[in-house]
Amino acid sequence: MDIKQVKKTSILIILFFLPVIFLLFLYPSTNNYTPLNIVKENVLDVQNLRSNTNPEVVLDDHISVIAFVGNDPESRIKQMSNLRELIYDKFQGFKKFQVVVLASKGSEDSANRLKQELSKYNELKYWHFVFVDNEDAQKLYNNLRSTSNLDATFASDYVFIVDKDLNQRGRLDDRTDREIENNDPVYPLTAYDCNKIAVLKNKMGADDLRVLFTEYREKRKGEFNSSTRRANDLNPDYEKEN
């Protein structure tokens, strides 16, 4: 056989089998991912807040992103626009996904103007405002695991992920690869700063929510391996933050 023909045949065989071999390497790891950590259990449901004026909005059996805009919702336009563009627009088609925004009673007009601004290009069908007394907003915020506090207007730049079982999700260890190599102290990521595009887009959207939806999809298919979950890995030192 001609040497050139042999080379040509060999190259074709390599080009044909290389993608197949690559897929075979990937296949065993399809379901071998680390689910998003439970960082706080038994989150208070908004329907249990006495002052809640929207009792039809519930966290139970939903994958929720919770935000706090306080008594001046319009002043949070930057943060809420980032949340809408980078998170809501991406996940609004997923089953049981919702954004729940707590605002102070008396701020309904401001919240409506904020919602009108946010919905100029897309309908906010799964974006809900819940109006509560400031005390109840503080109560729910205190019930979540966070390293920050509500500001003087009872608002926050941070948003939280709560799963269908009323567990707050996040990362028990948010160190970079370099920090791990350097044995830097472990620190968590329990809330996501809406002022930081990279945090919303890359950590919350591209990684954490995607992994959480994958977990529930595998549960529906009966393929989820609960032994891989790290729900019992809660570090007691972090719990002191609450």
PDB file of N, CA, C and O in Angstrom, residues 68 84-85 91 96 110 113 154 171 185 220 242:
ATOM      1  N   PHE A  68     -33.850  41.980  49.024  1.00  0.00           N
ATOM      2  CA  PHE A  68     -34.430  42.943  49.968  1.00  0.00           C
ATOM      3  C   PHE A  68     -34.208  44.351  49.424  1.00  0.00           C
ATOM      4  O   PHE A  68     -33.067  44.781  49.262  1.00  0.00           O
ATOM      5  N   ARG A  84     -31.972  40.956  37.312  1.00  0.00           N
ATOM      6  CA  ARG A  84     -32.887  40.580  36.233  1.00  0.00           C
ATOM      7  C   ARG A  84     -32.130  40.112  34.996  1.00  0.00           C
ATOM      8  O   ARG A  84     -32.434  39.067  34.413  1.00  0.00           O
ATOM      9  N   GLU A  85     -31.133  40.873  34.567  1.00  0.00           N
ATOM     10  CA  GLU A  85     -30.424  40.571  33.327  1.00  0.00           C
ATOM     11  C   GLU A  85     -29.566  39.315  33.422  1.00  0.00           C
ATOM     12  O   GLU A  85     -29.496  38.515  32.476  1.00  0.00           O
ATOM     13  N   PHE A  91     -32.923  32.137  33.904  1.00  0.00           N
ATOM     14  CA  PHE A  91     -33.545  30.973  34.539  1.00  0.00           C
ATOM     15  C   PHE A  91     -35.067  31.024  34.606  1.00  0.00           C
ATOM     16  O   PHE A  91     -35.678  30.100  35.142  1.00  0.00           O
ATOM     17  N   LYS A  96     -40.483  25.980  38.519  1.00  0.00           N
ATOM     18  CA  LYS A  96     -40.518  26.353  39.941  1.00  0.00           C
ATOM     19  C   LYS A  96     -39.517  27.441  40.316  1.00  0.00           C
ATOM     20  O   LYS A  96     -39.294  27.698  41.498  1.00  0.00           O
ATOM     21  N   SER A 110     -43.383  53.008  44.796  1.00  0.00           N
ATOM     22  CA  SER A 110     -41.983  52.964  44.387  1.00  0.00           C
ATOM     23  C   SER A 110     -41.639  51.606  43.782  1.00  0.00           C
ATOM     24  O   SER A 110     -40.928  51.517  42.776  1.00  0.00           O
ATOM     25  N   ARG A 113     -43.050  51.323  40.262  1.00  0.00           N
ATOM     26  CA  ARG A 113     -42.228  52.031  39.279  1.00  0.00           C
ATOM     27  C   ARG A 113     -40.954  51.259  38.963  1.00  0.00           C
ATOM     28  O   ARG A 113     -40.492  51.213  37.816  1.00  0.00           O
ATOM     29  N   PHE A 154     -33.549  49.117  55.314  1.00  0.00           N
ATOM     30  CA  PHE A 154     -33.958  47.706  55.338  1.00  0.00           C
ATOM     31  C   PHE A 154     -33.776  47.043  53.970  1.00  0.00           C
ATOM     32  O   PHE A 154     -34.576  46.202  53.560  1.00  0.00           O
ATOM     33  N   ARG A 171     -21.961  28.194  49.102  1.00  0.00           N
ATOM     34  CA  ARG A 171     -20.693  27.479  49.120  1.00  0.00           C
ATOM     35  C   ARG A 171     -20.085  27.536  50.518  1.00  0.00           C
ATOM     36  O   ARG A 171     -19.920  28.613  51.080  1.00  0.00           O
ATOM     37  N   PRO A 185      -7.209  30.236  54.916  1.00  0.00           N
ATOM     38  CA  PRO A 185      -8.387  29.868  55.714  1.00  0.00           C
ATOM     39  C   PRO A 185      -9.640  29.734  54.849  1.00  0.00           C
ATOM     40  O   PRO A 185      -9.825  30.478  53.880  1.00  0.00           O
ATOM     41  N   ARG A 220     -35.659  14.028  39.804  1.00  0.00           N
ATOM     42  CA  ARG A 220     -36.886  13.648  39.093  1.00  0.00           C
ATOM     43  C   ARG A 220     -36.674  12.378  38.276  1.00  0.00           C
ATOM     44  O   ARG A 220     -37.583  11.566  38.120  1.00  0.00           O
ATOM     45  N   ASN A 242     -24.715  33.777  62.353  1.00  0.00           N
ATOM     46  CA  ASN A 242     -26.109  34.143  62.573  1.00  0.00           C
ATOM     47  C   ASN A 242     -26.333  34.444  64.029  1.00  0.00           C
ATOM     48  O   ASN A 242     -27.340  34.234  64.588  1.00  0.00           O
TER      49      ASN A 242
END
